[in-house]
Amino acid sequence: MTLHSNALRDHACLIVHGPDQPGLVAAVTGLITRNKANIVTLDQYSDNPEGGAFFQRVVFHRPDLSAAMPELEADLEKTLGPYGMTWQLTDQSAPKRMAILASTSDHCLLELLWRHRRGELNVTIPMVISNHTNTAEDVRSFGIPFFHVPSQGPDKSAAEAEIVKLLAGNVDFVVLARYMQILSDDFLTNVGVPVINIHHSFLPAFIGAGPYKKAKERGVKLIGATSHYVTKDLDEGPIIEQDVARVTHAMSAGDLQSRGAYVERAVLSRAVQWHAEDRVIRHGNQTIVFT
Amino acid sequence: MTLHSNALRDHACLIVHGPDQPGLVAAVTGLITRNKANIVTLDQYSDNPEGGAFFQRVVFHRPDLSAAMPELEADLEKTLGPYGMTWQLTDQSAPKRMAILASTSDHCLLELLWRHRRGELNVTIPMVISNHTNTAEDVRSFGIPFFHVPSQGPDKSAAEAEIVKLLAGNVDFVVLARYMQILSDDFLTNVGVPVINIHHSFLPAFIGAGPYKKAKERGVKLIGATSHYVTKDLDEGPIIEQDVARVTHAMSAGDLQSRGAYVERAVLSRAVQWHAEDRVIRHGNQTIVFT
Amino acid sequence: MTLHSNALRDHACLIVHGPDQPGLVAAVTGLITRNKANIVTLDQYSDNPEGGAFFQRVVFHRPDLSAAMPELEADLEKTLGPYGMTWQLTDQSAPKRMAILASTSDHCLLELLWRHRRGELNVTIPMVISNHTNTAEDVRSFGIPFFHVPSQGPDKSAAEAEIVKLLAGNVDFVVLARYMQILSDDFLTNVGVPVINIHHSFLPAFIGAGPYKKAKERGVKLIGATSHYVTKDLDEGPIIEQDVARVTHAMSAGDLQSRGAYVERAVLSRAVQWHAEDRVIRHGNQTIVFT
Amino acid sequence: MTLHSNALRDHACLIVHGPDQPGLVAAVTGLITRNKANIVTLDQYSDNPEGGAFFQRVVFHRPDLSAAMPELEADLEKTLGPYGMTWQLTDQSAPKRMAILASTSDHCLLELLWRHRRGELNVTIPMVISNHTNTAEDVRSFGIPFFHVPSQGPDKSAAEAEIVKLLAGNVDFVVLARYMQILSDDFLTNVGVPVINIHHSFLPAFIGAGPYKKAKERGVKLIGATSHYVTKDLDEGPIIEQDVARVTHAMSAGDLQSRGAYVERAVLSRAVQWHAEDRVIRHGNQTIVFT
């Protein structure tokens, strides 16, 4: 939904998760009330009411939120500690800082820049990094810094180090918008923030390289795209969003790629928006998504 | 979702709506906690956090629910009264009683009977009433009583009176599964329970009779179906669910009708399931649907 | 589309495939014209206009078709022989004979029986065979013979032999409507007609047993179903049709199975209809589908 | 599908329509063969094999097409004249010239410019005309001329005259990419080429102004967009393409507008592509679309 910065002033998002147990919802909502805040939306999920895991997302409005944050955090610690819950409180008027990594393909990159310009993504974009230069002019026309970090040869460690240096302390999450380099485990560790990828297949079908070619060979009637958090297991991280498009025998692998580009950009956009709005909670290799 | 009667034992569904105001969620969840119940799911919506309307659906588990119902109801009255809220508490292990009214078309009727037999609709079906006899044998093969109430001539009052007599006290809601008679305002008043209809178009397009013929003439590229609560304004009641299917120039009005039948039965089934599970709240001429 | 037997009288379907070459379409359409027939629909596809494979489906109307069939076939042989094309001519007023194999699940089975009764599948159904008895009464209520062929123990050869004996000479194709036994290569050879299966996943994802459980574990956001021709490679045969439905984190593997049942029956129905109407041409491990 | 100019060299598209009659297909395909051309794709449709209207689209490859065009046209005249058919032959390597009219909204405009840059629309774009200036810089960054023609006051005749003067002789069709001015009948007559519009509702629902507001008030569960040819009857012209997106009670009219923008740009893009590739044939107030 279109975001108006004013509409988010004094709004906080609270994420709570941990072992489900009676009284939890009352404890959280009671806390919000006694802190003079008003609940705007509340979503929750328990994967098993008896002894399962509990997940909750509450957006509330609290006049003079910034001033009240320390008190709120102290109360949360005191209230949720005894329940053994993990929690995270974010001021929604402070957008997350998102870096985009791209290669030659521009469709996912431009879609994100465009939606951002339309005010539909609650993020700032401090930088775009690419191992190619073809998108530099487009990126800069959106008023966003572009950095070129080439990635040649088998040893990617220098390039990865340069990227980490650019990102360090400057971003809250990273989006791989068809970035065609496999990142090392070290990179993921060093970058230290969530990394979201878009894979050009309906995972777990057609894992790895060349999914549209594989889809054509297998003769599938639908192609898809998957956005997921990157983990050290390639194409195996927690899935955030997926979608598909219908294809026919008359389409070539190139046609599939062209058609698929529109699925990719839609799927990645939704995943990024949901992550930016703290709607996605990772749970093992799965996600809870409160849309 | 497939319902196992055991799974619903000691589960209650609480619907609360009225003017939004601070502390409401805490009041409800506090009430549930102090009544020794555990929240299973909680959905809420406010159409405007400042001075809007508030809607909440809470499913909770309370051991020995039946015994505790009077206490719960008294506490609800005491707690929510001061807020000026409307509330409704239902024992989910007591399925709603659903009557089906049908004519010659069997696709929506059979879909409901079939889903019911598969345990996917939390209802009982005390009767099917039709102004034709062609579906009698099918209906009875599901073990469900079939009543034939013919509806000839311009004056439908005798037929309507007979239907009201059959329904009175025996059902909690009525489904018009392609029942091809227009019901009078008096009927709606006398029957006294919600009536759900399936209209064979994507309302508000093609209101009234012959929507597939109209759709063919207009040359639309998608056809649809709409399930809504029946009010005295024909085809104007609150919409519960809609869906569409793609069509092409090569399809005749008859083909549209045939293709549309599958949209109709899916849309009506979802609407019935959501109503049966207290997921739909009427609000003026709109619905809040917590799926 | 709904089939009216009269509408198919004197209609033939011609399938032509082989190496693409200039003049082919003119040769076929010229042949139809000189045989006093009128083309009703014509679809064609070439996977490469220069040296690729050519596929064509022509439905034409020829008064007194039965009498003219021998002449038509002789002319086809004479005309298409020099081009090295394979062809097949079928009288559309003679529906294909379809056997259904099922197990305990009834959703795909009943959907096919139901659509058949509504006149939407241009087939006859000489028999349903199941390794369980729970669906016998339902099947017979549609006026269709039901045969019980149990399949216990590791050696399925006796059961398969009995099924082959029932089918031999009596059917034109076989549909596995959630038949939960793996058929041997020998069975496929001996049955000698096309066998269509419905797999409860979006192939090639989740090949093999328990796809809904696997889907839940992988945390996918869409589930699917795939209808394909059965070959000796399990779940690897040419795909005819696929579709998907959206799921969420809140659904259990059982919910996925329940939701998926509706995708399965829709996908299988479309595949069966297209096969029955000679709309599907196998080409290696792929299909050309003229819808 | 992605277009490579080389792939379209020496390719022609032939559209034939008129009264259906025996021998028509053979006449056309025979003509193509004797003119040394090879059929690449062929689609046809008859709205009634007995006495109905016939529509055919043939793409064929003819070496040295430009040189052969006069002969082909003469042969078409001679061959199809006796049948009373209308025909149109276009050289596919000569893209149509498309003008875009826009207002302040940029989503449909940018989508078209972007797809064009990706090589997915077989058109040239000689100009964008807007009654506002906000998109000028974006348009010119794609290397496309931008003209500002303000449209104030009740009398639009001067603005329309200026637009007609810009377009005259320079374009083959016009796209209204959320152009928020109602064009006069005179404009349509004077511009003399097809005009394609995108309407922000699922026509015929919510005709006229403010469809998202109306959709919110009616409480629909799906919103849509419709691309159609513009005629003198507002929002009543032949529909080329439609699509929908799911919405919920929780979305405001503004959210619907934002969500709908993505449906609008997809629907308009498909309509433009199909028109540019001569896939759309107007027939009364309907369209035949060979996709």
CSV table of C-alpha atoms in Angstrom, one decimal, chain C residues 7 24 28 38 42-43 77 94 100 108 125 153 172 180 243 246 273-274 276 278-280 282:
chain,number,residue,atom,x,y,z
C,7,ALA,CA,-23.1,-30.8,-33.0
C,24,LEU,CA,2.1,-28.7,-46.2
C,28,VAL,CA,-3.9,-30.5,-46.3
C,38,ASN,CA,-15.5,-27.5,-44.6
C,42,LEU,CA,-7.5,-25.3,-37.7
C,43,ASP,CA,-4.5,-25.0,-35.3
C,77,GLU,CA,-2.2,-41.6,-47.5
C,94,ALA,CA,-17.6,-41.6,-31.8
C,100,ILE,CA,-10.8,-44.8,-14.6
C,108,CYS,CA,-10.8,-36.8,-9.0
C,125,ILE,CA,-16.9,-44.7,-19.4
C,153,GLY,CA,1.5,-57.5,-1.1
C,172,ASP,CA,-9.2,-46.2,-25.8
C,180,MET,CA,-2.1,-45.1,-5.5
C,243,ASP,CA,-2.1,-25.4,-12.2
C,246,ARG,CA,-2.0,-20.1,-3.1
C,273,GLN,CA,-11.1,-33.3,-22.0
C,274,TRP,CA,-8.2,-32.2,-24.2
C,276,ALA,CA,-10.6,-36.9,-25.5
C,278,ASP,CA,-7.5,-35.0,-29.7
C,279,ARG,CA,-6.1,-31.7,-28.7
C,280,VAL,CA,-2.9,-33.1,-27.3
C,282,ARG,CA,3.0,-36.1,-27.8
